[in-house]
Amino acid sequence: MEDDALEETLAQFKEKRLGGWGILQLTAGTGLAVYAMWAGVLMPGFRRVPLKLQVPYMPASKRQVGNVMTLLKGRSGGFADLGSGDGRIVLEASQKGFSPAVGYELNPWLIRLARFYAWRAGQYTKVSYRREDLWKVDLSGYKNISVFLAPSVLTLLQEKLLTELPEDALIVAGRFPFPNWTPCRIEGEAADKQAAARRGEDRTPAMASEETSLRALESLMTEFFHSCTTNDRKREIEELLNSFAGQPGSWRHCLYFLSNSRNEYVMMYSLTVFENLVNKMWVGVASEDKAELRSCLPKLLLSQHTLLPFFIRNKLCKVIVDIGRQDWPMFYHDFFSNTLQLVQSRSLAPLGLVLLKMTSEELVCPREDLSVARKEELKKLLLEQIPTVLNLLTGILETVWDKHSVTVTTPPPSPTSRETGLMVGDSTPVGLESESGTLCLLALECLAHLFSWIPLSSSITPALLASIFHFARFGCQLPVKTKPLPTSNGNSSPGSLLANGSEGQGRTGQMIGHADRARLGVMAMSCINELMCKNCVPLDFEEFLLRMFQQTFYLLQRLTNSHSHTNTHSVKNRLQELDESYVEKFTDFLRLFVSVHLRRIESNTQFPLVEFLALLFKYTFNQPTHEGYLACLDIWSIFLDYLTTKIRSRLADRDSVLNRYKDALVLLLREVLNRIQFRLNQSQLEELDDETLDDDQQTEWQRYLRQSLEVVARVMELLPSQTFSILFPVLQEDLDIYLGLQQFIVTTRTNRRLNITAEADCRKLHCALRDLSSLLQAVGRLAEFFTGDVFTARFNDALAIVQRLVEVTCYGSQISLYDVEMAVPSVLKPDLIDVHAQSLAALQAYSHWLAQFCSEVQRQQDQTQFVDLITSSMAATTPLINAKVPEKLLVSACHLLVSMATTVRPVFLVSLPAVQNVFNLITENHNHRLPQEAHVLVCRALSNMLLLPWPSLPEAEQQWPSRSTSHARLVSTLTHQYRLLPRPPDHHTSSKVVLQQTLCVLRDIVDSISGEATKSRQICYQSLQESVQVTLALFPLYIQQPDVTDEMLSFFLTLFQALRVQMGVAFTEQIIQTFLSMFTREQLAVSILQEGSAGSKVVEKFLKILQVVVQEPGQTFKPMLPSILSLCMEQVYPIVAERSCPDVKAEMFELLFQILHQNWRFFFKTSVLSSVQRSGAEEHMENQAQFIAAMQAFGQSFLQPDIHIFKQNLRYLEILNSKHKLYHRKLFRSSMLFHFINVLLQVLLHKSHDLLQDDITLALYNMAAVDFQAFYSSFLPEFLNGCQGLDPHQRTTLARNFTPERDLPSFSQGVYRLVNDLRFYRLCNGSLPPGTLKL
């Protein structure tokens, strides 16, 4: 509102008297008006602007508008008002002849108001009001600027105006003037004052401008990280900062910011600008600017490194190292020598070590911003400096150790070891100052990274190894309970003096504590492990390895020493008090020693291997955590595998090798068995979770037990007799408890009860049952070691085990312990069920032994023992096949029945009364149906009894006619309800359930005999024939129900895989034609587009069936190939090509591959004579269009992001080339080869499938090998000419560096160099400023 109008309104109010009602009306109206003004006009603009940047809406008065026009008098051209409000200044400027006249404002309501005023004044088409981001607006077209913005913005706006406005521009600022510009004219006073400044005059000195910019940047950074700042505002600030960073010369401002600010955000931003400059734009930086940076940044680091936070210091170090990575040694010749000088400086050594470690990290690791030649040069330069670097680091460690230690006599590494010069004395540290501790920690960090990439050589001296092991001993020391040292402010601080690792400098005079000693020990072990993981050891380094192992033996002695001169810690307590990371590192070392170097050291008489195993035993079984114990068990497994392999390769020395380690293995076996028994370790074992499944679908307890049993099994393989003699008595002890429970069962009229109620007795029973379950699993795991060549030798042991297992299973089934009431049913009942189930599972594990026993007794007259075993086991099993039995027990019984029918196959099995009862249960009792899993297993067992041939009997004695009749009757009973399903189907769920359950059983029956003799498959198909016809008739009726269709197709897929020969050609064609007619393009689209749905799975199964068909040898199904190809390329492929349908795509490409692979002559009519003579004449080709379409589909798949499809299809092409010389075919070679090579190279360039780099390179080699001459002379230049972002010289260099070699290693190296250098050139060219002239 203008001032004149306001005065007139006030005069009217003064003349008019107001009553009470009038005053109330005036107050309410004024309040509503103010609120409406705020809510509608002001608040929407304020929502997006932080408080410190908010400017209140104060419309310009006539005097202020006049002052602006007075300052602009005599000027013309474009006019812009920044912060234009209601637009009255823009409107006046337009009326004065300024064109274009534009206003920029954030508040959308004020923009609408301004446009209304312009329309009312008739200037609507001559002015423009815009709501735009000020920092993205190009102001170069304006000579006249009016500014009404917040003071904090004006400081940053100065830079933009100086950069964009022409030299003769005039800037008028109202209310809030520019802080660093001296106005050339001023109009008005107080609130009406307007100041004008010229773009080209009276600039503030650079220092003042940089100081102001620094304050503004600090303000922006603080605002950005403030919790109240909105995301929109953060994006605005981020864009502003990125824009500033991208301006030429911005690094100079950042250098000032870094030198003069203590704001961590500002310093990190400045260093990020430097990092981006060096890594992405260094090629385009002027040489004098590079020299200035190489000089200024190290000076800045030296002057301020003690004041900077560690992460800022490290970031600055990295920028300096990045410069060295680009310019050393040509333009930055003193880069590395300066670092070494710092390392040698007493006061600056920590800083030098930080730089040294960072140099190792950044100059060795492969990066995109370096060419291959530069990478090789840097690695060579660093390797030349390694002897000097290692000598310096050795000196640091030795100096510190000698300063802070005293020499005392220590025992040798073992009673049998010889003097090595390293172990005669032991320097025991009496204290280590924090400054020295920090220095050593940094030195060890450097060594750890250097050892990760340098080769083993004489540069790694015995003195260096001894020094590292000295510090490794720190980890073995127990914490000493002392009063914490006071800090500088007088408070006691238990914290680490080496906080943040390499970051803390420590305080002079203070001694490091236990945590810092442990960190030194951990880092020393990291250095040792980096050396240990190198498998390629030069001959001259093997002596050093021996010394390392002797040192390690000494450390292991200290770790497992339970008698100390200060206390009497047990080994377990000692390990528990040590730093957990140190123990983990030491365990890693032991694993590396056993897995990588044991074969080198075993025969060396200077290393006491047996004593080492004894110490490893103590270390293993005193681990304070389960994870540590399992990690040690892995080491023993590796050792046992090594022994087994050694014995197999040296059978003549078997006894001598075993005798050397026999005692250790027996001790190991006993202790592992003890560790899985609850009666000995209940509290520890109950800590293990037995409910939550991990990624391997096993609980923590199951993983613990499995790893323990694997060790037992490996010992059994080496020492079978000793293992059996140790395990069987332990098993017997728990079995006696279990078998004695019958005497505690009290039977009444209504129930049976286990009369064990005392808490101690229940706990003891619980432990015994858990242990019995574990030992039964152990017995089952050892079954494989009683079969094969050792069957006769170990027969009696195996027979004793099997007889005992049969006894246990019969006992459990007879007294039905799972059905007995007891005191603690939630604990004891699951234990009893588990023991019974595990006894069945263990007996099932011996089914292969029983099968071999069956073959042996058939050659003898007396089969009584074998018949008794089978009869008793079936008598124990079949009563459990009942719906009322707990499911875990029921399923175990069913699996045992399947194994007896499938693996053992005794002739008399089907005639046993117990088995006949199962037949009756399945075929007659439909009211008490078993759970689906159990029902399927039982049907499989019964079917296999009738279908599988009896071993060791001639064909004439197999009784096929009677067995065939029985099988047909069994299948007829199982499918009775299924064959009576209504057509068309009703909508009752019962019909669908019958269909799905029946097909599941039939599919399992067919699948179980898929690899058997022809006679078995013939009988099976004869029994199933009617059900197959019914399924084919029902298929079209259920096509709209994908879950049912999926089940049907699964059944047909199994039929095609197992019985396609028995089905015959005519019926097979009928099935396929039915499917092809039902799967129209519309039906396929509906199914496929529901990714992961049942419909999608239906299509997958259909494609799998077609895969089986096209793989059939001979000409049987060849007439169907055109239809299958048409379905694949014309119906399925167009739907899946541009969509993410990974499962369907995988099956479709598998089908395409099988069509090409199995039916190659469908496309290429190869003459036998021409194949033999290998004449140059090109073979005749048919169905060329279909072949080209298939190849195009494969090519398109390489452009998709799915890595699994890419890998699969690349493998398919390689197979086609290997088997059929695909790449050499004239059509492929002339029109497709170079396209495929181009696509694969582009994949490498874009890094879309880096995990497959080796596979892609191999495929490229095989394709290029078709015609190396054409690849190097024709394709490569054409490919490089088509690559964007390269200049001619770079293209020539890339072509020249790809040497025309024809062996795979050289070609692969050429591809790697081409891809790396091409990326590098693009990065360099993209970083050059516009208009740069490339020489």
PDB file of N, CA, C and O in Angstrom, residues 562-610:
ATOM      1  N   SER A 562      49.058 -71.737  31.619  1.00  0.00           N
ATOM      2  CA  SER A 562      48.161 -71.509  32.753  1.00  0.00           C
ATOM      3  C   SER A 562      48.913 -71.175  34.029  1.00  0.00           C
ATOM      4  O   SER A 562      48.314 -70.929  35.067  1.00  0.00           O
ATOM      5  N   HIS A 563      50.255 -71.169  33.992  1.00  0.00           N
ATOM      6  CA  HIS A 563      51.044 -70.879  35.200  1.00  0.00           C
ATOM      7  C   HIS A 563      51.874 -69.634  34.952  1.00  0.00           C
ATOM      8  O   HIS A 563      52.842 -69.638  34.216  1.00  0.00           O
ATOM      9  N   SER A 564      51.460 -68.562  35.548  1.00  0.00           N
ATOM     10  CA  SER A 564      52.175 -67.301  35.412  1.00  0.00           C
ATOM     11  C   SER A 564      52.828 -66.962  36.738  1.00  0.00           C
ATOM     12  O   SER A 564      52.387 -67.386  37.804  1.00  0.00           O
ATOM     13  N   HIS A 565      53.880 -66.176  36.697  1.00  0.00           N
ATOM     14  CA  HIS A 565      54.568 -65.817  37.941  1.00  0.00           C
ATOM     15  C   HIS A 565      53.760 -64.808  38.750  1.00  0.00           C
ATOM     16  O   HIS A 565      54.071 -64.554  39.904  1.00  0.00           O
ATOM     17  N   THR A 566      52.725 -64.233  38.167  1.00  0.00           N
ATOM     18  CA  THR A 566      51.914 -63.257  38.904  1.00  0.00           C
ATOM     19  C   THR A 566      50.597 -63.820  39.369  1.00  0.00           C
ATOM     20  O   THR A 566      50.047 -63.381  40.366  1.00  0.00           O
ATOM     21  N   ASN A 567      50.026 -64.784  38.649  1.00  0.00           N
ATOM     22  CA  ASN A 567      48.750 -65.352  39.056  1.00  0.00           C
ATOM     23  C   ASN A 567      48.620 -66.763  38.510  1.00  0.00           C
ATOM     24  O   ASN A 567      49.519 -67.267  37.848  1.00  0.00           O
ATOM     25  N   THR A 568      47.528 -67.373  38.794  1.00  0.00           N
ATOM     26  CA  THR A 568      47.308 -68.761  38.359  1.00  0.00           C
ATOM     27  C   THR A 568      46.049 -68.838  37.523  1.00  0.00           C
ATOM     28  O   THR A 568      45.131 -69.588  37.822  1.00  0.00           O
ATOM     29  N   HIS A 569      45.982 -68.048  36.479  1.00  0.00           N
ATOM     30  CA  HIS A 569      44.837 -68.080  35.576  1.00  0.00           C
ATOM     31  C   HIS A 569      44.759 -69.426  34.881  1.00  0.00           C
ATOM     32  O   HIS A 569      45.777 -69.992  34.470  1.00  0.00           O
ATOM     33  N   SER A 570      43.539 -69.925  34.687  1.00  0.00           N
ATOM     34  CA  SER A 570      43.348 -71.060  33.801  1.00  0.00           C
ATOM     35  C   SER A 570      43.484 -70.570  32.369  1.00  0.00           C
ATOM     36  O   SER A 570      43.387 -69.370  32.095  1.00  0.00           O
ATOM     37  N   VAL A 571      43.721 -71.528  31.451  1.00  0.00           N
ATOM     38  CA  VAL A 571      43.897 -71.137  30.048  1.00  0.00           C
ATOM     39  C   VAL A 571      42.637 -70.456  29.526  1.00  0.00           C
ATOM     40  O   VAL A 571      42.701 -69.437  28.831  1.00  0.00           O
ATOM     41  N   LYS A 572      41.483 -71.005  29.878  1.00  0.00           N
ATOM     42  CA  LYS A 572      40.230 -70.421  29.391  1.00  0.00           C
ATOM     43  C   LYS A 572      40.020 -69.011  29.923  1.00  0.00           C
ATOM     44  O   LYS A 572      39.636 -68.100  29.185  1.00  0.00           O
ATOM     45  N   ASN A 573      40.286 -68.819  31.222  1.00  0.00           N
ATOM     46  CA  ASN A 573      40.160 -67.474  31.784  1.00  0.00           C
ATOM     47  C   ASN A 573      41.143 -66.516  31.137  1.00  0.00           C
ATOM     48  O   ASN A 573      40.848 -65.348  30.909  1.00  0.00           O
ATOM     49  N   ARG A 574      42.338 -67.018  30.868  1.00  0.00           N
ATOM     50  CA  ARG A 574      43.357 -66.172  30.228  1.00  0.00           C
ATOM     51  C   ARG A 574      42.885 -65.710  28.846  1.00  0.00           C
ATOM     52  O   ARG A 574      42.952 -64.529  28.519  1.00  0.00           O
ATOM     53  N   LEU A 575      42.404 -66.658  28.061  1.00  0.00           N
ATOM     54  CA  LEU A 575      41.918 -66.295  26.724  1.00  0.00           C
ATOM     55  C   LEU A 575      40.718 -65.364  26.813  1.00  0.00           C
ATOM     56  O   LEU A 575      40.531 -64.491  25.963  1.00  0.00           O
ATOM     57  N   GLN A 576      39.891 -65.561  27.829  1.00  0.00           N
ATOM     58  CA  GLN A 576      38.703 -64.730  27.978  1.00  0.00           C
ATOM     59  C   GLN A 576      39.073 -63.293  28.309  1.00  0.00           C
ATOM     60  O   GLN A 576      38.388 -62.354  27.899  1.00  0.00           O
ATOM     61  N   GLU A 577      40.156 -63.098  29.050  1.00  0.00           N
ATOM     62  CA  GLU A 577      40.566 -61.748  29.427  1.00  0.00           C
ATOM     63  C   GLU A 577      41.352 -61.036  28.337  1.00  0.00           C
ATOM     64  O   GLU A 577      41.523 -59.820  28.389  1.00  0.00           O
ATOM     65  N   LEU A 578      41.840 -61.793  27.366  1.00  0.00           N
ATOM     66  CA  LEU A 578      42.561 -61.164  26.263  1.00  0.00           C
ATOM     67  C   LEU A 578      41.586 -60.464  25.325  1.00  0.00           C
ATOM     68  O   LEU A 578      40.387 -60.761  25.293  1.00  0.00           O
ATOM     69  N   ASP A 579      42.119 -59.559  24.522  1.00  0.00           N
ATOM     70  CA  ASP A 579      41.293 -58.839  23.561  1.00  0.00           C
ATOM     71  C   ASP A 579      40.711 -59.824  22.540  1.00  0.00           C
ATOM     72  O   ASP A 579      41.423 -60.654  21.975  1.00  0.00           O
ATOM     73  N   GLU A 580      39.422 -59.719  22.312  1.00  0.00           N
ATOM     74  CA  GLU A 580      38.741 -60.666  21.419  1.00  0.00           C
ATOM     75  C   GLU A 580      39.284 -60.592  20.002  1.00  0.00           C
ATOM     76  O   GLU A 580      39.440 -61.615  19.323  1.00  0.00           O
ATOM     77  N   SER A 581      39.595 -59.383  19.539  1.00  0.00           N
ATOM     78  CA  SER A 581      40.132 -59.228  18.181  1.00  0.00           C
ATOM     79  C   SER A 581      41.496 -59.901  18.047  1.00  0.00           C
ATOM     80  O   SER A 581      41.822 -60.458  16.998  1.00  0.00           O
ATOM     81  N   TYR A 582      42.291 -59.840  19.110  1.00  0.00           N
ATOM     82  CA  TYR A 582      43.606 -60.484  19.053  1.00  0.00           C
ATOM     83  C   TYR A 582      43.452 -61.999  18.941  1.00  0.00           C
ATOM     84  O   TYR A 582      44.147 -62.647  18.143  1.00  0.00           O
ATOM     85  N   VAL A 583      42.553 -62.567  19.726  1.00  0.00           N
ATOM     86  CA  VAL A 583      42.332 -64.007  19.663  1.00  0.00           C
ATOM     87  C   VAL A 583      41.846 -64.407  18.269  1.00  0.00           C
ATOM     88  O   VAL A 583      42.263 -65.428  17.706  1.00  0.00           O
ATOM     89  N   GLU A 584      40.963 -63.607  17.677  1.00  0.00           N
ATOM     90  CA  GLU A 584      40.478 -63.897  16.327  1.00  0.00           C
ATOM     91  C   GLU A 584      41.616 -63.846  15.316  1.00  0.00           C
ATOM     92  O   GLU A 584      41.723 -64.713  14.431  1.00  0.00           O
ATOM     93  N   LYS A 585      42.472 -62.833  15.426  1.00  0.00           N
ATOM     94  CA  LYS A 585      43.611 -62.721  14.506  1.00  0.00           C
ATOM     95  C   LYS A 585      44.557 -63.907  14.664  1.00  0.00           C
ATOM     96  O   LYS A 585      45.090 -64.435  13.684  1.00  0.00           O
ATOM     97  N   PHE A 586      44.775 -64.329  15.910  1.00  0.00           N
ATOM     98  CA  PHE A 586      45.677 -65.455  16.131  1.00  0.00           C
ATOM     99  C   PHE A 586      45.072 -66.739  15.569  1.00  0.00           C
ATOM    100  O   PHE A 586      45.787 -67.562  14.984  1.00  0.00           O
ATOM    101  N   THR A 587      43.773 -66.896  15.710  1.00  0.00           N
ATOM    102  CA  THR A 587      43.111 -68.064  15.120  1.00  0.00           C
ATOM    103  C   THR A 587      43.228 -68.028  13.594  1.00  0.00           C
ATOM    104  O   THR A 587      43.447 -69.071  12.953  1.00  0.00           O
ATOM    105  N   ASP A 588      43.083 -66.858  13.016  1.00  0.00           N
ATOM    106  CA  ASP A 588      43.267 -66.729  11.563  1.00  0.00           C
ATOM    107  C   ASP A 588      44.676 -67.156  11.158  1.00  0.00           C
ATOM    108  O   ASP A 588      44.872 -67.816  10.124  1.00  0.00           O
ATOM    109  N   PHE A 589      45.662 -66.760  11.978  1.00  0.00           N
ATOM    110  CA  PHE A 589      47.033 -67.156  11.671  1.00  0.00           C
ATOM    111  C   PHE A 589      47.178 -68.681  11.695  1.00  0.00           C
ATOM    112  O   PHE A 589      47.799 -69.280  10.804  1.00  0.00           O
ATOM    113  N   LEU A 590      46.623 -69.323  12.712  1.00  0.00           N
ATOM    114  CA  LEU A 590      46.727 -70.774  12.810  1.00  0.00           C
ATOM    115  C   LEU A 590      46.067 -71.453  11.609  1.00  0.00           C
ATOM    116  O   LEU A 590      46.575 -72.450  11.080  1.00  0.00           O
ATOM    117  N   ARG A 591      44.928 -70.904  11.163  1.00  0.00           N
ATOM    118  CA  ARG A 591      44.262 -71.468   9.991  1.00  0.00           C
ATOM    119  C   ARG A 591      45.155 -71.335   8.759  1.00  0.00           C
ATOM    120  O   ARG A 591      45.279 -72.286   7.967  1.00  0.00           O
ATOM    121  N   LEU A 592      45.766 -70.177   8.577  1.00  0.00           N
ATOM    122  CA  LEU A 592      46.654 -69.974   7.426  1.00  0.00           C
ATOM    123  C   LEU A 592      47.869 -70.903   7.512  1.00  0.00           C
ATOM    124  O   LEU A 592      48.311 -71.460   6.497  1.00  0.00           O
ATOM    125  N   PHE A 593      48.406 -71.050   8.703  1.00  0.00           N
ATOM    126  CA  PHE A 593      49.566 -71.925   8.873  1.00  0.00           C
ATOM    127  C   PHE A 593      49.229 -73.354   8.464  1.00  0.00           C
ATOM    128  O   PHE A 593      49.977 -73.999   7.715  1.00  0.00           O
ATOM    129  N   VAL A 594      48.102 -73.866   8.926  1.00  0.00           N
ATOM    130  CA  VAL A 594      47.751 -75.259   8.648  1.00  0.00           C
ATOM    131  C   VAL A 594      47.345 -75.440   7.196  1.00  0.00           C
ATOM    132  O   VAL A 594      47.717 -76.427   6.542  1.00  0.00           O
ATOM    133  N   SER A 595      46.570 -74.493   6.650  1.00  0.00           N
ATOM    134  CA  SER A 595      46.030 -74.670   5.295  1.00  0.00           C
ATOM    135  C   SER A 595      47.055 -74.369   4.209  1.00  0.00           C
ATOM    136  O   SER A 595      47.028 -75.000   3.145  1.00  0.00           O
ATOM    137  N   VAL A 596      47.965 -73.442   4.450  1.00  0.00           N
ATOM    138  CA  VAL A 596      48.872 -72.998   3.380  1.00  0.00           C
ATOM    139  C   VAL A 596      50.284 -73.556   3.549  1.00  0.00           C
ATOM    140  O   VAL A 596      50.924 -73.969   2.577  1.00  0.00           O
ATOM    141  N   HIS A 597      50.786 -73.618   4.781  1.00  0.00           N
ATOM    142  CA  HIS A 597      52.216 -73.874   4.966  1.00  0.00           C
ATOM    143  C   HIS A 597      52.554 -75.166   5.706  1.00  0.00           C
ATOM    144  O   HIS A 597      53.736 -75.478   5.845  1.00  0.00           O
ATOM    145  N   LEU A 598      51.557 -75.906   6.179  1.00  0.00           N
ATOM    146  CA  LEU A 598      51.867 -77.127   6.921  1.00  0.00           C
ATOM    147  C   LEU A 598      52.669 -78.103   6.074  1.00  0.00           C
ATOM    148  O   LEU A 598      53.614 -78.742   6.558  1.00  0.00           O
ATOM    149  N   ARG A 599      52.342 -78.228   4.811  1.00  0.00           N
ATOM    150  CA  ARG A 599      53.054 -79.167   3.932  1.00  0.00           C
ATOM    151  C   ARG A 599      54.528 -78.784   3.789  1.00  0.00           C
ATOM    152  O   ARG A 599      55.381 -79.642   3.528  1.00  0.00           O
ATOM    153  N   ARG A 600      54.856 -77.500   3.954  1.00  0.00           N
ATOM    154  CA  ARG A 600      56.246 -77.066   3.852  1.00  0.00           C
ATOM    155  C   ARG A 600      57.032 -77.377   5.124  1.00  0.00           C
ATOM    156  O   ARG A 600      58.230 -77.615   5.082  1.00  0.00           O
ATOM    157  N   ILE A 601      56.353 -77.314   6.241  1.00  0.00           N
ATOM    158  CA  ILE A 601      57.050 -77.318   7.517  1.00  0.00           C
ATOM    159  C   ILE A 601      57.008 -78.665   8.213  1.00  0.00           C
ATOM    160  O   ILE A 601      57.791 -78.930   9.136  1.00  0.00           O
ATOM    161  N   GLU A 602      56.086 -79.561   7.761  1.00  0.00           N
ATOM    162  CA  GLU A 602      55.859 -80.809   8.500  1.00  0.00           C
ATOM    163  C   GLU A 602      57.127 -81.644   8.617  1.00  0.00           C
ATOM    164  O   GLU A 602      57.425 -82.199   9.679  1.00  0.00           O
ATOM    165  N   SER A 603      57.871 -81.718   7.541  1.00  0.00           N
ATOM    166  CA  SER A 603      59.059 -82.584   7.548  1.00  0.00           C
ATOM    167  C   SER A 603      60.297 -81.907   8.109  1.00  0.00           C
ATOM    168  O   SER A 603      61.352 -82.532   8.219  1.00  0.00           O
ATOM    169  N   ASN A 604      60.186 -80.645   8.478  1.00  0.00           N
ATOM    170  CA  ASN A 604      61.345 -79.924   9.000  1.00  0.00           C
ATOM    171  C   ASN A 604      61.548 -80.282  10.472  1.00  0.00           C
ATOM    172  O   ASN A 604      60.677 -80.053  11.311  1.00  0.00           O
ATOM    173  N   THR A 605      62.705 -80.835  10.769  1.00  0.00           N
ATOM    174  CA  THR A 605      62.963 -81.294  12.139  1.00  0.00           C
ATOM    175  C   THR A 605      63.103 -80.151  13.136  1.00  0.00           C
ATOM    176  O   THR A 605      63.037 -80.383  14.352  1.00  0.00           O
ATOM    177  N   GLN A 606      63.301 -78.941  12.633  1.00  0.00           N
ATOM    178  CA  GLN A 606      63.479 -77.804  13.540  1.00  0.00           C
ATOM    179  C   GLN A 606      62.147 -77.273  14.068  1.00  0.00           C
ATOM    180  O   GLN A 606      62.151 -76.428  14.963  1.00  0.00           O
ATOM    181  N   PHE A 607      61.034 -77.772  13.508  1.00  0.00           N
ATOM    182  CA  PHE A 607      59.734 -77.315  14.017  1.00  0.00           C
ATOM    183  C   PHE A 607      59.034 -78.481  14.701  1.00  0.00           C
ATOM    184  O   PHE A 607      58.767 -79.517  14.070  1.00  0.00           O
ATOM    185  N   PRO A 608      58.694 -78.343  15.970  1.00  0.00           N
ATOM    186  CA  PRO A 608      58.070 -79.443  16.729  1.00  0.00           C
ATOM    187  C   PRO A 608      56.571 -79.536  16.448  1.00  0.00           C
ATOM    188  O   PRO A 608      55.743 -79.033  17.198  1.00  0.00           O
ATOM    189  N   LEU A 609      56.213 -80.222  15.383  1.00  0.00           N
ATOM    190  CA  LEU A 609      54.830 -80.230  14.935  1.00  0.00           C
ATOM    191  C   LEU A 609      53.899 -80.917  15.934  1.00  0.00           C
ATOM    192  O   LEU A 609      52.783 -80.450  16.180  1.00  0.00           O
ATOM    193  N   VAL A 610      54.332 -82.034  16.513  1.00  0.00           N
ATOM    194  CA  VAL A 610      53.464 -82.750  17.456  1.00  0.00           C
ATOM    195  C   VAL A 610      53.196 -81.880  18.680  1.00  0.00           C
ATOM    196  O   VAL A 610      52.065 -81.792  19.177  1.00  0.00           O
TER     197      VAL A 610
END
